[in-house]
Coordinates of C-alpha atoms in Angstrom, one line a residue:
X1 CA 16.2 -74.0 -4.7
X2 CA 14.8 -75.7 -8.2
X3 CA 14.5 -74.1 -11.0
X4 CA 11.0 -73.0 -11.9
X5 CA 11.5 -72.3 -15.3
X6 CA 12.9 -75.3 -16.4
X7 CA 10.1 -77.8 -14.3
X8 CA 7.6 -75.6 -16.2
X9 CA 9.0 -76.3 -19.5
X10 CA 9.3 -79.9 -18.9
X11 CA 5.5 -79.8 -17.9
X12 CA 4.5 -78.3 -20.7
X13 CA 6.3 -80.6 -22.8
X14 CA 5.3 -83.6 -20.9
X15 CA 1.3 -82.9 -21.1
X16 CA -0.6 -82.4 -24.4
X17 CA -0.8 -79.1 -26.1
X18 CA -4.6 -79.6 -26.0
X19 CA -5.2 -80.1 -22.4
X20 CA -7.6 -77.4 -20.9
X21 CA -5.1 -76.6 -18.2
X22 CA -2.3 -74.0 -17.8
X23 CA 0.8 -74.5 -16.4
X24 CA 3.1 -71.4 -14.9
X25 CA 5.5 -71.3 -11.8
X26 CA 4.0 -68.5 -9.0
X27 CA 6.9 -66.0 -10.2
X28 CA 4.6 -66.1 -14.0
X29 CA 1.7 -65.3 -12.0
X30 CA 3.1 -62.7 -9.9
X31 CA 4.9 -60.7 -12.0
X32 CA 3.2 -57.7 -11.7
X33 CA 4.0 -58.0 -8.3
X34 CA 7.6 -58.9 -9.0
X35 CA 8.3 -55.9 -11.1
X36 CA 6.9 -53.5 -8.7
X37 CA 9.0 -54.8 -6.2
X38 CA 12.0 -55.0 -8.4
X39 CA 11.0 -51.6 -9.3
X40 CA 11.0 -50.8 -5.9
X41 CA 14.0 -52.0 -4.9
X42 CA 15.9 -49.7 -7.9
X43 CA 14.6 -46.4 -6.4
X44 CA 15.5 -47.2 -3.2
X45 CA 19.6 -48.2 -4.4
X46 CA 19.2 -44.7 -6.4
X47 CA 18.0 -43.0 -3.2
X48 CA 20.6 -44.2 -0.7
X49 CA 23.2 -43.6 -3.3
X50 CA 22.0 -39.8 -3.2
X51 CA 22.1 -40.2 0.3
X52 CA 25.5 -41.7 0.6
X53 CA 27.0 -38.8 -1.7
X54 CA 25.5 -36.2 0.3
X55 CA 27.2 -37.6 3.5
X56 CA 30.9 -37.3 1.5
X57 CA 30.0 -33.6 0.4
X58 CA 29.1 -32.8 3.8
X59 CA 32.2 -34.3 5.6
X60 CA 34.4 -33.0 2.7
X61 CA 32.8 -29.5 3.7
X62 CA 33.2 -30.0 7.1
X63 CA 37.0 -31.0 6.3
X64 CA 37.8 -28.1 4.7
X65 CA 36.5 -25.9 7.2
X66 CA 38.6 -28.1 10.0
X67 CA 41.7 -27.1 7.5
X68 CA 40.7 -23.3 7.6
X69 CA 40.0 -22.9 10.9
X70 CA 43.5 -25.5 12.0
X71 CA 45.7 -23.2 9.7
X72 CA 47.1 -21.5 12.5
X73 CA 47.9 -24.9 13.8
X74 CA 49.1 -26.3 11.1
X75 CA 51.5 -23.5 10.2
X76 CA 52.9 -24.1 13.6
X77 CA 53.5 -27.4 13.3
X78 CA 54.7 -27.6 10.0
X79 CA 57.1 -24.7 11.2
X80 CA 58.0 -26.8 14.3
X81 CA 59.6 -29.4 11.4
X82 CA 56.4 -31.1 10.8
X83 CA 56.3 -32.8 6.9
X84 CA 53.7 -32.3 4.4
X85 CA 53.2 -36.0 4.7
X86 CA 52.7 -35.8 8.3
X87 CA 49.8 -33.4 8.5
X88 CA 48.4 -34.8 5.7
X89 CA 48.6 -38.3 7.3
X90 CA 46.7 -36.4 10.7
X91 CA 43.9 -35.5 8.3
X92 CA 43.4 -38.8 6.6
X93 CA 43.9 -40.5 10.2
X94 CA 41.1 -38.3 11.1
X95 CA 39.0 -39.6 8.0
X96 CA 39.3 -43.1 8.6
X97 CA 38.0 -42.9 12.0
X98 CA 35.2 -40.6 11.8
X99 CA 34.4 -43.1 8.8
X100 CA 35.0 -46.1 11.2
X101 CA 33.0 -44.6 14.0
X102 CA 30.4 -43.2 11.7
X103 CA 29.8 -46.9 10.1
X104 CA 30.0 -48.5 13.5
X105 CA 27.5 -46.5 15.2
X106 CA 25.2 -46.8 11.8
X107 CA 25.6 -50.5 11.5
X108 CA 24.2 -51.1 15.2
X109 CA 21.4 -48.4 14.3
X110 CA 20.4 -49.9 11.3
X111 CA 20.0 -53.3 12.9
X112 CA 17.9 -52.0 15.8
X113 CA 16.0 -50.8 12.8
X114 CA 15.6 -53.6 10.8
X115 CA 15.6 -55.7 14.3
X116 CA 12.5 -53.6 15.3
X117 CA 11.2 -52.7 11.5
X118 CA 7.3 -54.3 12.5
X119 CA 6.9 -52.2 16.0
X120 CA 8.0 -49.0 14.2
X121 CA 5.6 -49.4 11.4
X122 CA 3.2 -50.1 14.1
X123 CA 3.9 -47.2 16.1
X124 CA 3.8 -44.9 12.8
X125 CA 0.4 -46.9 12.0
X126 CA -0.9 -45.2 15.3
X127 CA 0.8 -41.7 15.1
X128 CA -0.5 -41.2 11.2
X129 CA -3.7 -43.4 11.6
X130 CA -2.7 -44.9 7.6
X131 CA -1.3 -48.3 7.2
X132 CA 2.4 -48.1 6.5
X133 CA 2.8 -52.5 5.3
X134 CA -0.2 -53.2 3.5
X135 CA -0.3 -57.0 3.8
X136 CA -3.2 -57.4 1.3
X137 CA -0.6 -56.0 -1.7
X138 CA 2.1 -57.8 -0.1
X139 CA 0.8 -60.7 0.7
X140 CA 2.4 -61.2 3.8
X141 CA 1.2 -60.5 7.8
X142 CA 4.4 -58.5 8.9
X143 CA 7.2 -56.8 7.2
X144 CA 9.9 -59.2 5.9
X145 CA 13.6 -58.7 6.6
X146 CA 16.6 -60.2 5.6
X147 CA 20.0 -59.2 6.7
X148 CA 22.9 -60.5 4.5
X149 CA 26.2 -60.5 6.5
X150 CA 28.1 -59.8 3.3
X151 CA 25.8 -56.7 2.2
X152 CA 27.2 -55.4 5.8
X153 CA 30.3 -55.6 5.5
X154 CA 30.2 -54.2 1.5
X155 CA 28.6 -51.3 3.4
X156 CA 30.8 -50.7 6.0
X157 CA 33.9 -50.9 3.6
X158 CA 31.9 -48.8 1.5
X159 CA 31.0 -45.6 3.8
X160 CA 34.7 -46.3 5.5
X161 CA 36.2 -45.6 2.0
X162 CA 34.0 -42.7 1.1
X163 CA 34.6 -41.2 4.5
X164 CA 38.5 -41.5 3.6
X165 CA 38.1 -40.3 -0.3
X166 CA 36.6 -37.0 1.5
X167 CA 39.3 -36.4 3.5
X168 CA 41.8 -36.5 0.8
X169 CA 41.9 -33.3 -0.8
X170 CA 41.5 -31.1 2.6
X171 CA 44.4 -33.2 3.7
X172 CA 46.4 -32.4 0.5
X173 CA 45.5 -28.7 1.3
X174 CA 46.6 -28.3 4.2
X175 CA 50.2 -30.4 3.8
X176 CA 50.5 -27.8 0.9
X177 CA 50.4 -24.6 3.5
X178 CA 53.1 -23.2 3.8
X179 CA 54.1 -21.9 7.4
X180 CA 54.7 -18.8 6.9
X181 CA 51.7 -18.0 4.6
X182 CA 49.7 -20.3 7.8
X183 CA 51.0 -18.2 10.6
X184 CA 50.4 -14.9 8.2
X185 CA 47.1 -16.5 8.1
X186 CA 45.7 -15.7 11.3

């Protein structure tokens, strides 16, 4: 909770220039180690970003084929005095809580994970016969893991918000069908 930088300076300046010692904080002489991490740490944000797009491609695909093969339906309701606004709100309903089921059941996955990260890098250890956790680079005996409440909940808004941003233009497609041109349709 102190600031290293700041005790070392006050060290330095404290002791005589001429003194046969050296004085650095641990983070000086671990940076290698630091940046790696750091490093580390970037790739991975890149990679689940990636991930995280995919995920709204593929449930805006999967949208859009729900509004082609529901045209028929949603001729016949829009006939049946159904607004635009209506079936688009059905769609974006529809959104939200495959995104809210989606980021429920990958919240309570993901903390099983993390919950149980040393076991499966033990079991995979076994299965692949290579270490996964190398604690002589990492300097520590078992995998450390740290789950932030707030970085959660960022998430979960996150992948609900995407899920609903996806929806959005099959939902604008199919309150723009007209029912005729719908029932024509099939």
């Amino acid at each position: 909770g102190s600031d290293l930088n700041a005790m070392r300076d006050r060290l330095i300046a404290f002791f005589p220039a001429d003194m046969p010692y050296v004085i650095q904080t641990w983070q000086d002489t671990q940076r290698p180690l630091l940046n790696a991490v750091n490093l580390e740490l970037t790739i991975l944000n890149i990679l689940l970003f990636l991930i995280i797009g995919v995920a709204g491609f593929g449930i805006l695909a999967t949208f859009f084929m729900i509004v082609v093969e529901k045209t028929r339906d949603i001729g016949i309701l829009k006939s049946l005095g159904a607004t635009g606004r209506g079936v688009m709100t059905i769609f974006l309903g529809y959104g939200l809580s495959l995104g809210t089921v989606g980021t429920g059941v990958g919240i309570v996955l993901g903390l099983l994970f993390v919950w149980k990260i040393n076991e499966i890098a033990n079991v995979i250890q076994k299965i692949t016969g290579t270490q996964v956790y190398d604690p002589m680079i990492y300097f520590f005996d078992k995998i450390p893991t740290i789950v932030s409440p707030w970085m959660v909940g960022w998430v979960a808004v996150g992948a609900i918000t995407i899920a609903v941003l996806a929806s959005v233009l099959p939902a604008i497609r199919a309150a723009r069908l007209h029912p005729v041109e719908a029932l024509r349709y099939e």
